[in-house]
Short mmCIF file of C-alpha atoms and ligand atoms in Angstrom, two decimals:
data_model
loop_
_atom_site.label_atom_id
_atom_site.label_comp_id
_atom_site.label_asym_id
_atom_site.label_seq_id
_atom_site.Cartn_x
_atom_site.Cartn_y
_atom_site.Cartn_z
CA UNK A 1 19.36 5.46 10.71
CA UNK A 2 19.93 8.21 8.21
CA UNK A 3 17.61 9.33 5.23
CA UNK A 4 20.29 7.66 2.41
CA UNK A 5 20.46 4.41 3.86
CA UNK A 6 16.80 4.30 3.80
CA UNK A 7 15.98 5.65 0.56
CA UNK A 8 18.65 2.71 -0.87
CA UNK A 9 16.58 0.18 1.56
CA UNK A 10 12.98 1.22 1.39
CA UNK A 11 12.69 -0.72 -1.71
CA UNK A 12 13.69 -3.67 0.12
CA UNK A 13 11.65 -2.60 2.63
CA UNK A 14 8.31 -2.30 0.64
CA UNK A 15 8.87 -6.33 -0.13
CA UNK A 16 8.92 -7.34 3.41
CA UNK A 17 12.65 -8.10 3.27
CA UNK A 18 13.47 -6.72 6.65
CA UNK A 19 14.05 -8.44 9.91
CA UNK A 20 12.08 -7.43 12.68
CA UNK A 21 14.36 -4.93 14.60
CA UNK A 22 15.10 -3.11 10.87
CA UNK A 23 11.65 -2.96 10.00
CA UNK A 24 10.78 -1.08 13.71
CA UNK A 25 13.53 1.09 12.99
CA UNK A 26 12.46 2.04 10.04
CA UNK A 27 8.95 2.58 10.71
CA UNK A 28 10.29 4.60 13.43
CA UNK A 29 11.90 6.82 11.04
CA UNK A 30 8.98 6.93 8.68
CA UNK A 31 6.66 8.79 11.54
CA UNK A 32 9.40 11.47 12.15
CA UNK A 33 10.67 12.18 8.15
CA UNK A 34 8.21 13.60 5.79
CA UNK A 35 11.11 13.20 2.91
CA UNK A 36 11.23 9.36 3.58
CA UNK A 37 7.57 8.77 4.07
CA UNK A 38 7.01 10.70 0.51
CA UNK A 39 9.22 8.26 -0.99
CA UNK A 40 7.50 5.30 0.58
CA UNK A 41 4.09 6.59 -0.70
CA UNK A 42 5.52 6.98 -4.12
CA UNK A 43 7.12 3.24 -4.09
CA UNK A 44 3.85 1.61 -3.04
CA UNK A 45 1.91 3.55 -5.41
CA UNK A 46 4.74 2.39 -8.03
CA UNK A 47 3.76 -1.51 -7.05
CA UNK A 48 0.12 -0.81 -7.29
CA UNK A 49 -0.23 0.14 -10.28
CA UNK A 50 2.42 -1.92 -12.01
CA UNK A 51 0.85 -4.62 -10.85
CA UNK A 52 -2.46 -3.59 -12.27
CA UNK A 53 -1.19 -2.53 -15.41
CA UNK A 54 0.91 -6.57 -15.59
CA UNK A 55 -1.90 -8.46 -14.70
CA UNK A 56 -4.07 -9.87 -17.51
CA UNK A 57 -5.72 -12.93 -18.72
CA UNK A 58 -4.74 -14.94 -21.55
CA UNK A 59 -7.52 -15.04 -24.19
CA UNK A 60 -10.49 -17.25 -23.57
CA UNK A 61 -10.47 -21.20 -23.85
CA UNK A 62 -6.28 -21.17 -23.32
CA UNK A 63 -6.73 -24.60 -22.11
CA UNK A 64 -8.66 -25.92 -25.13
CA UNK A 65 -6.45 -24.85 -27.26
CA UNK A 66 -3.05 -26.02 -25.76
CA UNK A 67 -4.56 -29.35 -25.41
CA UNK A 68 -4.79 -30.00 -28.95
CA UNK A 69 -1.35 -29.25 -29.04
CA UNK A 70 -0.42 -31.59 -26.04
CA UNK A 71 1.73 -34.75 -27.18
CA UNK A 72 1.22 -38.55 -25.59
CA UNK A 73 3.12 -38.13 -22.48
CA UNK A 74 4.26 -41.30 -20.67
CA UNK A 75 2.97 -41.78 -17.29
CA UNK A 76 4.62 -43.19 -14.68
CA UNK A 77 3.53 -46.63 -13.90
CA UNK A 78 0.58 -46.86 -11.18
CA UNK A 79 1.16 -48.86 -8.10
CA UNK A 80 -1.01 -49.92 -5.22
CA UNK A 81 -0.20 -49.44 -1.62
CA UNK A 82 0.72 -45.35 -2.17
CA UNK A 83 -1.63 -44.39 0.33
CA UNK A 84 1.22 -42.85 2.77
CA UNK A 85 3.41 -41.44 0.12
CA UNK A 86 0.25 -39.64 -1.18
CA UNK A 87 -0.65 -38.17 2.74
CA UNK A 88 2.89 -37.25 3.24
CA UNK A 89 2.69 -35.04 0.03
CA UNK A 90 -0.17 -33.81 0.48
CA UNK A 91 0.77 -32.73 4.12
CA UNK A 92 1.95 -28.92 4.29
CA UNK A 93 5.12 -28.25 5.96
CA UNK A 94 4.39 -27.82 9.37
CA UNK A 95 2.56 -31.05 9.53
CA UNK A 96 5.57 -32.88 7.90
CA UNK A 97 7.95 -31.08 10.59
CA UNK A 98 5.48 -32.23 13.34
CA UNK A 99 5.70 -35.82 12.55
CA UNK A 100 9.36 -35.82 11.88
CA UNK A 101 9.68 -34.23 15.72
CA UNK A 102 6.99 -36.61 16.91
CA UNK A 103 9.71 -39.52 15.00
CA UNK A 104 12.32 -38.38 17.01
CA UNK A 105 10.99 -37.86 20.07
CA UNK A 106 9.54 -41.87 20.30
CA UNK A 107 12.99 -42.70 19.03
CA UNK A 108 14.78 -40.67 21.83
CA UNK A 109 12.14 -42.34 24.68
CA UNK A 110 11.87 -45.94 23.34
CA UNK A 111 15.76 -46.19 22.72
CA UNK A 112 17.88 -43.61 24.07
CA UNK A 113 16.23 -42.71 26.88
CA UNK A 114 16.41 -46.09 28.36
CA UNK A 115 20.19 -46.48 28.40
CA UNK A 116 20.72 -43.11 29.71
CA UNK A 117 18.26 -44.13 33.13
CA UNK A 118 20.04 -48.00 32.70
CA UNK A 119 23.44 -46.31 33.76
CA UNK A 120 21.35 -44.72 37.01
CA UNK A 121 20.00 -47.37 37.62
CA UNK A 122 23.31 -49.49 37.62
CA UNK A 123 24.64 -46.85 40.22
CA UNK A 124 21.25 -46.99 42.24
CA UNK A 125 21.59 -50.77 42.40
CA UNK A 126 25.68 -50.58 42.68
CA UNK A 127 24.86 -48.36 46.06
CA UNK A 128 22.26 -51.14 47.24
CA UNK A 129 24.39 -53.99 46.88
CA UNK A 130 27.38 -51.72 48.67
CA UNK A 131 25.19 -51.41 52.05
CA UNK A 132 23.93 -54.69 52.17
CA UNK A 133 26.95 -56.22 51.51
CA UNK A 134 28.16 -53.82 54.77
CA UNK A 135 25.24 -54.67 56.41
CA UNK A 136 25.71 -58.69 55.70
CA UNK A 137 29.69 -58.20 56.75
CA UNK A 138 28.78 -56.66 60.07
CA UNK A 139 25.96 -59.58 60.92
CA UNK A 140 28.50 -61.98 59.89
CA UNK A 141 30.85 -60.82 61.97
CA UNK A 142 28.67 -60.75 65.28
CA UNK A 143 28.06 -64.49 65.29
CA UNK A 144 31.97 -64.72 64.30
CA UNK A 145 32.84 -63.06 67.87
CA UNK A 146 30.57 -64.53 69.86
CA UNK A 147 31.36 -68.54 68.06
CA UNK A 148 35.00 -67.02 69.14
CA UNK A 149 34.15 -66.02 72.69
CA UNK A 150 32.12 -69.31 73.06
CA UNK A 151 34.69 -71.09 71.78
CA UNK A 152 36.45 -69.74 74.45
CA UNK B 1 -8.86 -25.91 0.45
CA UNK B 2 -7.07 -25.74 -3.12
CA UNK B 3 -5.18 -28.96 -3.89
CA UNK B 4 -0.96 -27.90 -4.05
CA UNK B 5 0.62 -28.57 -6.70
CA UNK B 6 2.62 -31.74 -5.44
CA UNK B 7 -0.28 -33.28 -4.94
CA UNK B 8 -1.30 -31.79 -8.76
CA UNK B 9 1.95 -33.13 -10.25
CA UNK B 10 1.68 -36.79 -8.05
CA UNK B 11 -1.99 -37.22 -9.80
CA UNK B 12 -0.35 -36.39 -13.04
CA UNK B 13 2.21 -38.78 -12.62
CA UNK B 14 -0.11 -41.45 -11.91
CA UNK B 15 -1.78 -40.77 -15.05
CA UNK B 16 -4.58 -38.08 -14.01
CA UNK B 17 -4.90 -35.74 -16.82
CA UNK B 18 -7.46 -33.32 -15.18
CA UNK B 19 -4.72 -32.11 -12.70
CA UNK B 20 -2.60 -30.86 -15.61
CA UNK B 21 -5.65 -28.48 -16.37
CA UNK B 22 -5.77 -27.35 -13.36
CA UNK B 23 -2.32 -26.53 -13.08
CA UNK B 24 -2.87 -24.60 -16.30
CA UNK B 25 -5.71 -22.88 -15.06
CA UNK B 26 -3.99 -22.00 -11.64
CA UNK B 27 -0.85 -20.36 -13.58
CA UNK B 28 -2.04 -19.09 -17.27
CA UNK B 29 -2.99 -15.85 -15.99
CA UNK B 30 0.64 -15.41 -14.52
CA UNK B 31 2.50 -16.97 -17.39
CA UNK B 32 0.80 -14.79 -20.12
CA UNK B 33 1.41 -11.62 -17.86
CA UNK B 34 5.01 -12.53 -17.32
CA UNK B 35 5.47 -13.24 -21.36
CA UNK B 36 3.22 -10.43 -22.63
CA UNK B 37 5.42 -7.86 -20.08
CA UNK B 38 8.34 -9.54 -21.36
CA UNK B 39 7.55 -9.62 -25.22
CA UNK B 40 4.94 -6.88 -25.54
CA UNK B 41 2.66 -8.79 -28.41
CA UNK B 42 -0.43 -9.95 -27.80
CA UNK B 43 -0.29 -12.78 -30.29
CA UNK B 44 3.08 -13.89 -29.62
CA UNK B 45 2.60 -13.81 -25.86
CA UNK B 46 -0.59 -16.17 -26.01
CA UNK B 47 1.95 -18.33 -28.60
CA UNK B 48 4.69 -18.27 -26.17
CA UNK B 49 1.99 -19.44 -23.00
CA UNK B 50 1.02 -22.35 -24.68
CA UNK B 51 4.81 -23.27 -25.98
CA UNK B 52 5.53 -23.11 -22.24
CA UNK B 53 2.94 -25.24 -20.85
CA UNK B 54 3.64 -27.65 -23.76
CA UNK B 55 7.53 -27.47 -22.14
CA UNK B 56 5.83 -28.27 -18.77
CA UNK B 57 3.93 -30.76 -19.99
CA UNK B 58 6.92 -32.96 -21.72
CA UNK B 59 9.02 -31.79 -18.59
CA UNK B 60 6.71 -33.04 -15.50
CA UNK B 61 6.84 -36.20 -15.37
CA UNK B 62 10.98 -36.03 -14.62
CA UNK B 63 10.04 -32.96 -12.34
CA UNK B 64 11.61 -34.69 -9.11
CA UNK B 65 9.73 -31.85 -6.69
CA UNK B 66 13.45 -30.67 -5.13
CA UNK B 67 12.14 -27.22 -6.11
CA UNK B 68 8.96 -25.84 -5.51
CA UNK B 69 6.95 -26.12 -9.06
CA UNK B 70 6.30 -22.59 -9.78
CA UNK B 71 9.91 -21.52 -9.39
CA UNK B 72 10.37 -24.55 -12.37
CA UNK B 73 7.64 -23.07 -14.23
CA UNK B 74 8.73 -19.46 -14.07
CA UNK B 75 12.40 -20.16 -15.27
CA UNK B 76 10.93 -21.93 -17.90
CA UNK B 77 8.37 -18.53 -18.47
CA UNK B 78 11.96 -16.62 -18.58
CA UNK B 79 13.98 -18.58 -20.25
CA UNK B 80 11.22 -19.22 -23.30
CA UNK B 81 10.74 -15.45 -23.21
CA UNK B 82 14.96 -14.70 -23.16
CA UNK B 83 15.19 -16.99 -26.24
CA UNK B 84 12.15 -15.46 -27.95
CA UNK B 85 13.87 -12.02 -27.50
CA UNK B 86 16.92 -13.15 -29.22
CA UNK B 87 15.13 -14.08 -32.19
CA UNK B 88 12.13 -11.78 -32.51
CA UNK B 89 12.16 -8.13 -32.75
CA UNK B 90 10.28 -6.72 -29.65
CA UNK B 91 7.00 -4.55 -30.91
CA UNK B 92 6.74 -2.35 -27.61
CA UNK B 93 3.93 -0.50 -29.41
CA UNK B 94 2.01 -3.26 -29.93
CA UNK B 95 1.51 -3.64 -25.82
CA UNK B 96 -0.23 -0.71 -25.44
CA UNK B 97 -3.50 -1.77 -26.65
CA UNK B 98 -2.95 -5.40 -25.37
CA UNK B 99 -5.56 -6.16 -23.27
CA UNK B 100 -8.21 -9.59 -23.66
CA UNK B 101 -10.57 -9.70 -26.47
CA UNK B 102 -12.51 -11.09 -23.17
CA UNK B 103 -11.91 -8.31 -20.92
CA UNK B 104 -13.95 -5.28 -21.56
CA UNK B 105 -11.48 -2.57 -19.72
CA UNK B 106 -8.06 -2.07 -18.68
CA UNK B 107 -7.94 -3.48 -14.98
CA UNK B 108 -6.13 -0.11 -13.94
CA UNK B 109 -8.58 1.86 -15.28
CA UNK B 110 -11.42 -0.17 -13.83
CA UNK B 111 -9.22 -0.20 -10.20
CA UNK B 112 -8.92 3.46 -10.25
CA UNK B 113 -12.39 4.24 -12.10
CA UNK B 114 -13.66 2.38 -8.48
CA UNK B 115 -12.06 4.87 -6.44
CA UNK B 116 -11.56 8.22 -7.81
CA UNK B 117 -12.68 8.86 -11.58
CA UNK B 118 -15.97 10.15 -12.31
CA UNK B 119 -16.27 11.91 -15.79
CA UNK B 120 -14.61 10.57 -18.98
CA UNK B 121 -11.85 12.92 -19.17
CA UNK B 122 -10.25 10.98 -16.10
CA UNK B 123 -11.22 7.41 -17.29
CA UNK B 124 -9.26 8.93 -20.57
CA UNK B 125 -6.59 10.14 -17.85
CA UNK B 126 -6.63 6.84 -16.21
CA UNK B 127 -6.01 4.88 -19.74
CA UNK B 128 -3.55 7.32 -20.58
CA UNK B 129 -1.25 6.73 -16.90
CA UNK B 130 -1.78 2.63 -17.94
CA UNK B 131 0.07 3.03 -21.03
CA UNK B 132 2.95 5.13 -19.18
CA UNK B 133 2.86 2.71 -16.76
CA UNK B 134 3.53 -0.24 -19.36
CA UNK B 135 5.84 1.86 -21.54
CA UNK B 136 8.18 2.48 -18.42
CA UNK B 137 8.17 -1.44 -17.89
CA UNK B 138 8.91 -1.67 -21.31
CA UNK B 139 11.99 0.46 -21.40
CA UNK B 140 13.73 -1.01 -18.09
CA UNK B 141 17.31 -2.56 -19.25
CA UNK B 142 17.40 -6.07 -19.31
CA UNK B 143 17.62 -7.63 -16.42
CA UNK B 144 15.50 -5.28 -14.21
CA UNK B 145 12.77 -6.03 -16.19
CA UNK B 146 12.23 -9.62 -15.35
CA UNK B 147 13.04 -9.43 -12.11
CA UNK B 148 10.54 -6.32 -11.52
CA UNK B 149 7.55 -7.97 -13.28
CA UNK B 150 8.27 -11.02 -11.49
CA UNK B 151 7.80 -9.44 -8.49
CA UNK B 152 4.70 -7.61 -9.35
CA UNK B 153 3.10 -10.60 -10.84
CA UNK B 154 3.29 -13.17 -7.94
CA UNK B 155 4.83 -11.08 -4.64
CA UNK B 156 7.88 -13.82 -4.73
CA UNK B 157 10.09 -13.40 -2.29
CA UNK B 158 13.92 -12.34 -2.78
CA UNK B 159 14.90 -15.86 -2.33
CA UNK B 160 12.26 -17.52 -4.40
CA UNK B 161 13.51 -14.66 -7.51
CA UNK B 162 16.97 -15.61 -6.45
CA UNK B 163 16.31 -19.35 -7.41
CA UNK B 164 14.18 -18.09 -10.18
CA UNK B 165 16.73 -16.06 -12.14
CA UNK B 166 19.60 -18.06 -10.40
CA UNK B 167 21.11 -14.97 -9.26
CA UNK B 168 22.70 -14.08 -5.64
CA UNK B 169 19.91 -12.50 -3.45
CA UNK B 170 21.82 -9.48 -3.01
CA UNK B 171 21.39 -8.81 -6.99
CA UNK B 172 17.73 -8.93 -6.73
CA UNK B 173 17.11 -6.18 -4.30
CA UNK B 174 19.89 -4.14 -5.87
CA UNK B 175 17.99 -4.69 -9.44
CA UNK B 176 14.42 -3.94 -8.02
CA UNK B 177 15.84 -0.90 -6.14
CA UNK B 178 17.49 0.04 -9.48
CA UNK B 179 14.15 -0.58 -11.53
CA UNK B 180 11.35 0.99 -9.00
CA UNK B 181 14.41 4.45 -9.49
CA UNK B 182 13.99 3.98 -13.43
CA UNK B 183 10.27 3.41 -13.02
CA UNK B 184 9.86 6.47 -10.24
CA UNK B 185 11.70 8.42 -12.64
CA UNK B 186 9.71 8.31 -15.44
CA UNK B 187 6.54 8.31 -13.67
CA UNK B 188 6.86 11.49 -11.30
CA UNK B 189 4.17 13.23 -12.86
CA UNK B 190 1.86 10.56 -12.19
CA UNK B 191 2.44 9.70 -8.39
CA UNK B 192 0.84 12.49 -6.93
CA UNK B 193 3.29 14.11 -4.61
ZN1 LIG C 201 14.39 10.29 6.19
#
């Protein structure tokens, strides 16, 4: 990592736009170049204060006075029986992801699942039915001899 | 825990007019930086504010949620402010001495009064370094500016500007790197080092 790439990514850097590995790398080279950590001083100072010097409120009552403003909106039509649509928007996303995965997952067990272990079952049963049928060919043919040797 | 704004908008929706205030109340601040940055009058940002809320307001109840609302409600804030730039004549002067009839200091000079200033020749200082501050804002080209005050109003992300100003992410960190140069160049004397 050399001082110009940095100085063209340090903005970029500042606004936590860098993978992990980059950002180690650069931090890296931040401890060892006093050039490059100069800049970085000077960039966050830069956000700081711009920030301070953007930032303002609106003047007082803003509300009050854009309401008399407001025209007669249309609202959608209310209906009843929402209650799920309204708790699946108001769950964040990591809730929404975890019930989606949960979805899936009762899916996979209650239907896919079951045909998978079906087919190993089918051979389990398959290799059952092969040895008894041996076994029942062998005990039939025992009495077969002897009824021959009798016969005899 | 604040309510989101999906849940906001839904209430709206359903007829709930309180949740439009307090989607108001949860952005104004924002907005009327973003527009007073953008336009540099006082009275014509707070104008502009309420013209954009009032384009919200008509707007929401087709708002289908696909995008998250703010990045809706800053394009609008953009857009409104583009437009009013092609027609009005900017009065950069005029931001200068913008601050609330409400607020009884410059927040910069109140931040750094907290730290560092003690007698009135700094607070003076202080004042003074604001209105650099705001004049090199004021003199980035068009299309660093937005994107720059953007950035220092809400902390969006590269892909939430990139949605924003409909722009490849690529062209937002080359623009901020481009305006953060402008701005470190005409604030040297300032930073210290
Ligand atoms: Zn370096």
């Amino acid at each position: 990592m050399n001082c110009d790439w940095l100085k063209e990514n340090l903005s970029a850097y500042v606004d936590g736009e860098m993978n992990f590995i980059t950002r180690w790398r650069i931090k890296r080279h931040l401890k060892e170049c006093l050039e490059c950590s100069k800049e970085l001083r000077q960039l966050e100072k830069i956000h700081k204060l711009s920030k301070l010097a953007i930032l303002v409120s609106p003047e007082s009552h803003f509300y009050d006075r854009l309401k008399a403003k407001l025209p007669k909106v249309e609202t959608i039509e209310h209906k009843k029986n929402r209650v799920f649509e309204n708790i699946w928007i108001a769950l964040p996303q990591g809730g929404k992801a975890a019930i989606l995965v949960g979805i899936a997952l009762i899916l996979f067990l209650s239907v896919i699942y079951p045909r998978l272990s079906s087919t190993s079952l089918n051979i389990d049963r398959f290799e059952k039915e092969y040895l008894l049928s041996q076994e029942t060919l062998t005990c039939v043919g025992e009495p077969a001899t002897s009824l021959i040797l009798t016969s005899e | 825990m604040s309510i989101s704004d999906e849940v906001l908008i839904l209430k709206f929706k359903r007829g709930d007019k309180s949740s439009f205030r307090r989607l108001v109340e949860k952005y104004q601040s924002k907005v009327y930086s973003i527009v007073l940055a953008m336009i540099g009058d006082k009275n014509d940002a707070d104008d502009l504010s309420q013209e954009i809320f009032i384009k919200v307001y008509k707007g929401l109840t087709q708002f289908n949620g696909r995008a998250k609302f703010f990045t809706w409600l800053y394009r609008i804030t953009i857009n409104t402010c583009i437009n009013a730039q092609n027609t009005r004549k900017r009065k950069p002067e005029t931001i200068l001495m913008s601050y609330p009839v409400g607020e009884k200091e410059n927040p910069l000079s109140t931040q750094l009064s907290q730290d560092t200033v003690r007698s009135p020749m700094e607070i003076l200082e202080n004042k003074e370094l604001g209105m650099k501050i705001k004049l090199a804002i004021d003199s980035l080209s068009d299309g660093l500016r937005e994107v720059f005050i953007l950035r220092e109003v809400e902390d969006l992300s590269y892909k939430e500007l990139s949605k924003i100003l409909q722009c490849p992410e690529g062209t937002i960190k080359s623009r901020l790197f481009r305006a953060r140069e402008e701005m470190k160049k005409k604030l040297t004397p300032y930073l210290g080092e």
